[in-house]
Coordinates of C-alpha atoms and ligand atoms in Angstrom, one line a residue:
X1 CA 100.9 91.9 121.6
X2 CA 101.5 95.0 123.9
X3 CA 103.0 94.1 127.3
X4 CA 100.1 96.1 129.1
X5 CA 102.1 96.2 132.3
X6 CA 104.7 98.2 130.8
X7 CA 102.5 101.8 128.8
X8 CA 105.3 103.3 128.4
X9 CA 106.2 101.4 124.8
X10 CA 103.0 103.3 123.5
X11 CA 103.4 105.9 121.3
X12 CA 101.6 107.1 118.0
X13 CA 101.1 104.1 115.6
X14 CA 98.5 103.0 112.9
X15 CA 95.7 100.2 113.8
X16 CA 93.9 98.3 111.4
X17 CA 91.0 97.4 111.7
X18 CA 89.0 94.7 110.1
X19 CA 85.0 96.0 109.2
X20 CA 82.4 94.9 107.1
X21 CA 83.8 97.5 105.0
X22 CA 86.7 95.8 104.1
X23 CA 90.4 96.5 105.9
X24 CA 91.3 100.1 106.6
X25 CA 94.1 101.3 108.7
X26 CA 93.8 104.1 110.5
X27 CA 95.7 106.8 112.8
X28 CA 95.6 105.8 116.2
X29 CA 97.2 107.7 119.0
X30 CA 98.4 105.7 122.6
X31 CA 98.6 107.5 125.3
X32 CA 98.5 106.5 129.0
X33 CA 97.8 102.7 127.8
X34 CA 94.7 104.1 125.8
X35 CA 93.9 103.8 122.3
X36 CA 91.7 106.2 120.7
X37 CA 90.3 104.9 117.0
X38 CA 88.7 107.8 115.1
X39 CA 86.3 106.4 113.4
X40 CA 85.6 109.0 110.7
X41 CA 89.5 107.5 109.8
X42 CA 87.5 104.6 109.2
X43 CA 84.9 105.9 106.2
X44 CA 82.1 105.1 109.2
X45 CA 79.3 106.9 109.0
X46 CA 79.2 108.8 112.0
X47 CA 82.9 110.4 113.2
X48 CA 82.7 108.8 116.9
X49 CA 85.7 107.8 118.9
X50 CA 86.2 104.9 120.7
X51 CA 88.6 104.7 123.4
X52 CA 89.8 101.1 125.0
X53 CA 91.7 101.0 128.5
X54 CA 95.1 99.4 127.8
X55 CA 96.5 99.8 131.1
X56 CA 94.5 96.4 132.2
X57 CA 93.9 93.9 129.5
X58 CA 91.0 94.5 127.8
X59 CA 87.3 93.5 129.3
X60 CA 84.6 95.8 128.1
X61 CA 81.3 96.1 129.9
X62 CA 78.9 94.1 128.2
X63 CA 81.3 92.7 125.9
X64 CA 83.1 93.9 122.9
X65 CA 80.2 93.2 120.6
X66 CA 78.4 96.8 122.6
X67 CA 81.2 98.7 120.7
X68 CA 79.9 97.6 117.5
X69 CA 83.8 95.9 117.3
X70 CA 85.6 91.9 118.2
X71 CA 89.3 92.8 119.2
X72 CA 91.1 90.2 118.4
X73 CA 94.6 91.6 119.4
X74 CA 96.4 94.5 119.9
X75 CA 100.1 94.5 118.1
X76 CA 102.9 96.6 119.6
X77 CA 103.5 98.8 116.9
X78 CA 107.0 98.1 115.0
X79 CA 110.1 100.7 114.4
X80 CA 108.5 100.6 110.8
X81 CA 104.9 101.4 111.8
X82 CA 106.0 104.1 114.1
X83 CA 108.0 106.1 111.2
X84 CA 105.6 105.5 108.8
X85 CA 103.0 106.9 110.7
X86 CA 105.2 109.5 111.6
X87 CA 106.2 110.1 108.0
X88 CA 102.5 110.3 107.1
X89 CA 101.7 113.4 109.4
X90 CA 105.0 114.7 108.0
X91 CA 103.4 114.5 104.2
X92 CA 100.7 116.3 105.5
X93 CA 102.1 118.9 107.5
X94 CA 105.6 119.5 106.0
X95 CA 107.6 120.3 109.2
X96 CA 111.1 121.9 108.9
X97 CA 112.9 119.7 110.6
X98 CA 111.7 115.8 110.3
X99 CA 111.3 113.7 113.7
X100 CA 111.3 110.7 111.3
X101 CA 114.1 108.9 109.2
X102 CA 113.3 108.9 105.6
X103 CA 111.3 105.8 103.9
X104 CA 112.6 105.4 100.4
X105 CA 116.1 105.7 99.4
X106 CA 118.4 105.4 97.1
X107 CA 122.8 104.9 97.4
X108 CA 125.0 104.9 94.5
X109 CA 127.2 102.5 95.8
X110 CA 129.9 103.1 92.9
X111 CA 129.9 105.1 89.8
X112 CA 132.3 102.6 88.2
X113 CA 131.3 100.3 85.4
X114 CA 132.3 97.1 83.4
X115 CA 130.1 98.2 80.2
X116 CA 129.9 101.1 77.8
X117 CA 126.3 101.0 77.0
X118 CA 125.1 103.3 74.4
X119 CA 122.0 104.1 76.4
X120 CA 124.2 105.6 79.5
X121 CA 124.4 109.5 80.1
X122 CA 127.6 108.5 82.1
X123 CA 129.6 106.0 79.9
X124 CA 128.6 106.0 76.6
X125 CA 131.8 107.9 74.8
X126 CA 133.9 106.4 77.2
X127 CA 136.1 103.6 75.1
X128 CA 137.6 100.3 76.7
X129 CA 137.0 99.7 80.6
X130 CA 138.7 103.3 81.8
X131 CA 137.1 104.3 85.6
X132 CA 140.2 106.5 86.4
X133 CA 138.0 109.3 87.9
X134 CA 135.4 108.5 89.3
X135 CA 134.3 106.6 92.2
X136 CA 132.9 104.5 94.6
X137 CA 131.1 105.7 98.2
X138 CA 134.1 106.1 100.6
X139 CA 133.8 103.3 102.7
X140 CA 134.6 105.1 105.4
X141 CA 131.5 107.0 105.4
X142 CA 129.1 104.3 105.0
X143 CA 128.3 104.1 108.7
X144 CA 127.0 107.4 108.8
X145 CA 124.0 106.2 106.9
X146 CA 123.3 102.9 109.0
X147 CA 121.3 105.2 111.5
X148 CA 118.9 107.1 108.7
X149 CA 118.2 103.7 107.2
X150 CA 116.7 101.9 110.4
X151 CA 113.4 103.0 109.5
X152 CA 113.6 102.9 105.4
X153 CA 110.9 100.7 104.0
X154 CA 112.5 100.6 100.5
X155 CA 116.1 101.3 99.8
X156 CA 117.5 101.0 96.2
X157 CA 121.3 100.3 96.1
X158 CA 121.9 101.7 92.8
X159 CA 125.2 101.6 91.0
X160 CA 124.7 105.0 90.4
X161 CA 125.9 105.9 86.9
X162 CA 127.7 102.2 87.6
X163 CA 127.2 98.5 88.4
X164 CA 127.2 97.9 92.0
X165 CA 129.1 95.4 91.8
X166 CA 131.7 96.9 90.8
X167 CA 132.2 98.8 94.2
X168 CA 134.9 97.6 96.4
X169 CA 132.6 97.1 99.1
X170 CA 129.5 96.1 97.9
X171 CA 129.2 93.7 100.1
X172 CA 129.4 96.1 102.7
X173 CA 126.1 97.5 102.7
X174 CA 124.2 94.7 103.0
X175 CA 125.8 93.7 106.4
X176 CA 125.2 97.6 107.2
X177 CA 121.1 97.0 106.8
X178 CA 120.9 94.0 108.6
X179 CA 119.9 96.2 110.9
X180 CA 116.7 96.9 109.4
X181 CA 115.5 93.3 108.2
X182 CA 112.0 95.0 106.9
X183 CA 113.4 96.7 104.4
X184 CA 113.1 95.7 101.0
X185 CA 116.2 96.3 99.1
X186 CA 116.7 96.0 95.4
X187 CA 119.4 96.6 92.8
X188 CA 119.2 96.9 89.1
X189 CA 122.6 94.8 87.6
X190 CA 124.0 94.2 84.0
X191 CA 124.7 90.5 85.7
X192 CA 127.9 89.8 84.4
X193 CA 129.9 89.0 87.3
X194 CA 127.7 86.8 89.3
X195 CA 129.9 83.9 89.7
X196 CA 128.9 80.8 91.3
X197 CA 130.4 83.0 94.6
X198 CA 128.6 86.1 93.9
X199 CA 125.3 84.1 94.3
X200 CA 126.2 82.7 97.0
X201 CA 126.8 85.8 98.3
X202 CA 123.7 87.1 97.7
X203 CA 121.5 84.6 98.2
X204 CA 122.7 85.2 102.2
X205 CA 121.6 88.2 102.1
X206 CA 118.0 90.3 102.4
X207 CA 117.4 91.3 99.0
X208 CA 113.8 91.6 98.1
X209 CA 114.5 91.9 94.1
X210 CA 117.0 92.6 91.8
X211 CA 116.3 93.9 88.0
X212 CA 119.3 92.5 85.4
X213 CA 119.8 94.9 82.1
X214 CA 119.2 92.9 79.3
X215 CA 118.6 95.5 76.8
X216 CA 118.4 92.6 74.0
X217 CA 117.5 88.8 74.0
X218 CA 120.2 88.2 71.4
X219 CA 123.7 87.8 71.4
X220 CA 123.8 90.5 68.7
X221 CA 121.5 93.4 69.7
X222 CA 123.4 92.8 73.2
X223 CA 126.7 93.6 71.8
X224 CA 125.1 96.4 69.9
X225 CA 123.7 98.2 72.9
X226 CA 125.9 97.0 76.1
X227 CA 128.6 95.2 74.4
X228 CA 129.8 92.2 77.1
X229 CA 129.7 88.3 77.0
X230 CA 125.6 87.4 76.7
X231 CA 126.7 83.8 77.1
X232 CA 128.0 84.4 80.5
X233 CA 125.3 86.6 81.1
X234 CA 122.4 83.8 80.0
X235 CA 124.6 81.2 82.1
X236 CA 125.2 83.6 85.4
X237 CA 121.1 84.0 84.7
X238 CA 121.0 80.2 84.9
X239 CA 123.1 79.6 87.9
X240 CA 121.4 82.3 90.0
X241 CA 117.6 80.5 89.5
X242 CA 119.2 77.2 90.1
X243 CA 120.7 78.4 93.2
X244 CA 117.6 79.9 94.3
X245 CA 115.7 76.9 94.1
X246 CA 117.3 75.7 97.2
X247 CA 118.2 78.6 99.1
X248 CA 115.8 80.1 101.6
X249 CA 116.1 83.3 99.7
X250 CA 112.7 83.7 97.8
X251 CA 114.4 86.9 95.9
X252 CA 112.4 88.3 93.0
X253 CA 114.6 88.3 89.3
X254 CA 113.3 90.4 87.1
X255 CA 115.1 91.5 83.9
X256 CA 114.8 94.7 82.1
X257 CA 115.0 96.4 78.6
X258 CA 115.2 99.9 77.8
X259 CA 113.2 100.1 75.0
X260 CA 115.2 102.2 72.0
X261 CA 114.0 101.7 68.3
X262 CA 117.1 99.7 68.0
X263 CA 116.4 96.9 70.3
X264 CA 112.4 97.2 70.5
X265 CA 112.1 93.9 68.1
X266 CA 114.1 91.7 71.1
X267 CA 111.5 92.8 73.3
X268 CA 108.6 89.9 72.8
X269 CA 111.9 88.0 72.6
X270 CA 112.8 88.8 76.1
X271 CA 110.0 88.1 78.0
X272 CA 110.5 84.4 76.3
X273 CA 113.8 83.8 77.5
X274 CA 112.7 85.2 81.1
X275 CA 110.3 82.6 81.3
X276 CA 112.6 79.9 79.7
X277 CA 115.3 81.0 82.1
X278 CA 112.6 80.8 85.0
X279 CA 112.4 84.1 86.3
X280 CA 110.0 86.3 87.9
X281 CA 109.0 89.0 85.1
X282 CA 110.2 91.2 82.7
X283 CA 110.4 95.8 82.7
X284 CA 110.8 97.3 79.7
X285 CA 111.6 101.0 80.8
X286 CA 111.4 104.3 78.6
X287 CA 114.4 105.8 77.0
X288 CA 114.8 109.1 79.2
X289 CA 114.4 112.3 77.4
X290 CA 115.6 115.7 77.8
X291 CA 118.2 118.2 76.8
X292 CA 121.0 116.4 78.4
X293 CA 119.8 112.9 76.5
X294 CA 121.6 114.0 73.1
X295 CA 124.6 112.4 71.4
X296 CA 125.3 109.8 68.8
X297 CA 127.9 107.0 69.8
X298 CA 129.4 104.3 67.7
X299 CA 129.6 100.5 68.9
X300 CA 129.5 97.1 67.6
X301 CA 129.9 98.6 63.5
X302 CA 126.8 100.6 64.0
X303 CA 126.1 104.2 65.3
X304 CA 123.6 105.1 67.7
X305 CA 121.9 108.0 67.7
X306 CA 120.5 109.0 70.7
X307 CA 117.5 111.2 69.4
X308 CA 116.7 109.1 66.6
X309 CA 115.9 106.2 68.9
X310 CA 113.6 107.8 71.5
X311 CA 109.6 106.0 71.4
X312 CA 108.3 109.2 71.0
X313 CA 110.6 109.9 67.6
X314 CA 109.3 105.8 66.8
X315 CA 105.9 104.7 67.9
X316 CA 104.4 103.1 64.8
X317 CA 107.7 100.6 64.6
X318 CA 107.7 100.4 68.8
X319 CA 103.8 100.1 69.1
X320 CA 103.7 96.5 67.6
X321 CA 106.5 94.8 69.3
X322 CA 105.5 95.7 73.0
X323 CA 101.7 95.0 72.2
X324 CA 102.9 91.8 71.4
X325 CA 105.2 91.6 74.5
X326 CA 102.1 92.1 76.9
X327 CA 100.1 89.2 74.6
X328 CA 103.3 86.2 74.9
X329 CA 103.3 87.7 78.9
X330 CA 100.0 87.3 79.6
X331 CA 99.7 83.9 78.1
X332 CA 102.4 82.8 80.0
X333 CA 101.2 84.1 82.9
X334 CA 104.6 86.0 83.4
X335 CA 104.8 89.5 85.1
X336 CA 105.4 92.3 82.9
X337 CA 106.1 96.1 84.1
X338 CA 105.4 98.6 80.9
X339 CA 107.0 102.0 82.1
X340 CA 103.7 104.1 81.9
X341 CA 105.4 106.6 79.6
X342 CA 104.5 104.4 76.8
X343 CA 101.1 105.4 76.9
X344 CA 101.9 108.7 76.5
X345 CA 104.3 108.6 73.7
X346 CA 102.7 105.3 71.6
X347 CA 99.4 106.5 72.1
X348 CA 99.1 109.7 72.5
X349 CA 96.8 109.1 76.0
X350 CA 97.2 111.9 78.4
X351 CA 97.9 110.5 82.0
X352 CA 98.6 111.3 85.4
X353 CA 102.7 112.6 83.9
X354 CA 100.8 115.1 80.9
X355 CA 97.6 115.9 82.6
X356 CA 99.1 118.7 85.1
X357 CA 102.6 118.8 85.4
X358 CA 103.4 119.6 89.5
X359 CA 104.9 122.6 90.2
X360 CA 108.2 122.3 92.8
X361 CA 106.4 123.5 95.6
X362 CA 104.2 120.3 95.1
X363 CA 107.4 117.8 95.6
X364 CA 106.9 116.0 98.6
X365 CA 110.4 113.8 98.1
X366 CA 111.8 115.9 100.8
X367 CA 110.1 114.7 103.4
X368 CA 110.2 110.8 102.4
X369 CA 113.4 110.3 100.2
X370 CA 117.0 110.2 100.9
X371 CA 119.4 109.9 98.0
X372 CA 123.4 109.9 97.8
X373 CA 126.0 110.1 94.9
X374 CA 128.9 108.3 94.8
X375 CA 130.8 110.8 96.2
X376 CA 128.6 111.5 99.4
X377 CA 126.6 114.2 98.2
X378 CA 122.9 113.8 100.1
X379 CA 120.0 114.9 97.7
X380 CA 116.6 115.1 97.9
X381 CA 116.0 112.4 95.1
X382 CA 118.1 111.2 92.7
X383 CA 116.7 114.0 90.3
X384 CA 117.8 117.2 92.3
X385 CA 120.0 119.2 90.5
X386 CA 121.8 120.0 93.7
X387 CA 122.8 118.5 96.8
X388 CA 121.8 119.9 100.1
X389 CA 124.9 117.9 102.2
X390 CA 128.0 116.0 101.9
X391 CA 128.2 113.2 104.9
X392 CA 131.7 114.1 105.4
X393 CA 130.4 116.7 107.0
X394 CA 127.3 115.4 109.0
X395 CA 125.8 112.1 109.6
X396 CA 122.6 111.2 107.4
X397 CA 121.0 111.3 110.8
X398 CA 122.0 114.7 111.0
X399 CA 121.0 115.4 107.9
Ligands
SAM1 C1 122.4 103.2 84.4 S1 122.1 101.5 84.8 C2 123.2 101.2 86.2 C3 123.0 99.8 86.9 C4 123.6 98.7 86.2 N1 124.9 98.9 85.7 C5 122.8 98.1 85.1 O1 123.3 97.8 84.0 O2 121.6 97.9 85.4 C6 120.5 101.5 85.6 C7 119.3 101.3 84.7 O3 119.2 102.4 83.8 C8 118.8 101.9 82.5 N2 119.2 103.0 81.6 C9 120.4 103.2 81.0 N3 120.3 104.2 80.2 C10 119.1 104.8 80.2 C11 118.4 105.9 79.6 N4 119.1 106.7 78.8 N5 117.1 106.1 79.9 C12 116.5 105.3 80.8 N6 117.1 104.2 81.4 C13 118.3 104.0 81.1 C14 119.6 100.7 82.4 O4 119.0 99.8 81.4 C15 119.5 100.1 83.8 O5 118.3 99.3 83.9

């Protein structure tokens, strides 16, 4: 509730508001200890505004019910609220220079990796478990982000072109974003080195989800696209749910595949295990495309041919296998995420990605995402083709 002997904590925030219309939340703007609620923000049908004196606590003449409205409370608005109100006037009016930290973003924590999966633009004609070259985030700059990340909603420790848990200080970041107990991080993990300790670990920590690579449900399609133990993988898998049933930490386990013509078939297979396993749902991602996505890599006795497994180059023999991977889901009642892609390249259905294709003028990410490389770089997203700061030179603050 707002301390209403103290007006100076009010600042620009977003009320909801409870109507007959259902629950909206609109722009509100506190100034002086009064909050003005537009109601045309509210889809009423006339545009009025209503202002209530929040200098005194609040006594209406005649009674709330004369304003058409019961007020039940009046929250102080959080750190979170405040930016994300602030980012939304950002969206709309795309100021230079921000007066908001960003909401989403995204670290490579490491670009290091314990696998050589056939799938990986980084790793895949690498041979044995060579990282001479390339890196993890310098842990000396990893306080310059703590700052920028105060008001992020959603931040995605990535591994990068890695497996964050491969960097040195891994731990690190979470005791960096303690700070910021909102957030909702997540990670995507191949999940081999979560020892007994390791889940410890992270149960201790705020993690709202993480997503482990599969890629297969058997021990063979594993080796043929990541290669690695999938016993110790199915038994880390094991040890983290039954750790989980006694922790406080209701983290969300979700594993992945990224669907290839050479592993579609352990896809209906997957969401089995998941539920036999006990976690939370299942993503079957689409195999990226684009000039860069070309090569043909041998593993496991077989070669993999990069083009030659896309869903668009396979949809009859893909089609089948994930229709029947949303049929076993939905029986079990299990949460499945089907990249949206698929409709477009096993069905041929125009959507949202084919319909109109934005121009870059249209990009918004600017003024919502933060992303950094390994090696500092600050980008846009994680899709700009080129950074527009290093943090050795300025803070992400700064930035
Ligand atoms: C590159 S990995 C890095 C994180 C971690 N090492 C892991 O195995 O999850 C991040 C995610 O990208 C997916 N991925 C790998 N190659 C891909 C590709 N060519 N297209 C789309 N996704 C891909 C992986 O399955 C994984 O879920």
């Amino acid at each position: 509730m707002i301390d209403y002997a103290r007006p100076e904590q009010f600042g620009e925030t977003d009320c909801r508001v409870v109507s007959d219309a259902g629950y909206s939340s609109v722009p509100i703007v506190l100034g002086r200890g009064k909050v003005t609620i537009d109601l045309a923000g509210l889809g009423a049908r006339s545009g009025d505004l209503i202002s209530l004196d929040l200098s005194r606590p609040f006594r209406p003449e005649g009674g709330p019910r004369d304003l058409g409205l019961m007020v039940f409370g009046v929250e102080a608005p959080s750190d979170h609220a405040m930016n994300y109100h602030k980012r939304e006037v950002g969206l709309r009016e795309l100021p230079l220079v921000a007066d908001y930290t960003p909401s989403e973003m995204t670290i490579a924590v490491t670009d290091k990796c314990n696998l050589r999966c056939v799938t990986c633009y980084a790793h895949h004609g690498q041979e044995g478990d060579n990282n001479a070259g390339l890196e993890d985030f310098p842990p000396e700059l990893i306080p310059k982000i703590r700052d920028a990340a105060m008001g992020a909603a959603r931040i995605q420790i990535h591994g990068g072109a890695g497996e964050p848990l491969m960097a040195r200080k891994f731990w690190d970041w979470f005791t960096l974003l303690e700070g910021n107990p909102g957030a909702k991080i997540e990670f995507n993990t191949n999940g081999l080195t979560f020892s007994s300790k390791n889940i410890e670990r992270l149960l201790k920590h705020n993690v709202d989800h993480i997503s482990v690579s599969f890629d297969a449900a058997t021990p063979e399609t594993y080796a043929d696209i990541r290669g690695g133990d999938f016993a110790r993988l199915l038994a880390n898998m094991k040890e983290l749910v039954r750790q989980r049933a006694t922790s406080a930490n209701p983290i969300r386990i979700l594993f992945n595949m990224t669907v290839t013509k050479a592993n579609v078939a352990d896809a209906p297979k997957l969401v089995r295990l998941a539920h036999e396993i006990g976690v939370d749902g299942v993503e079957l991602y689409h195999l990226n495309s684009g000039e860069a996505f070309d090569w043909s890599v041998a593993k496991n006795g077989k070669v993999f041919d990069y083009r030659d497994n896309l869903p668009e180059n396979n949809p009859e023999l893909i089609r089948p296998f994930i229709e029947e991977a949303i049929a076993i889901a939905a029986g079990l009642g299990l949460y499945l995420f089907v990249d949206p892609r698929f409709q477009v390249t096993l069905y041929g259905r125009a959507n949202e990605l084919t319909e109109k294709l934005p121009e870059y003028s249209e990009c918004r990410a600017p003024w919502h995402w933060m992303a950094f490389e390994a090696n500092a770089d600050v980008k846009p997203c994680c899709m700009a083709a080129k950074p527009i700061a290093n943090l050795k030179a300025s803070s992400a603050l700064e930035i």
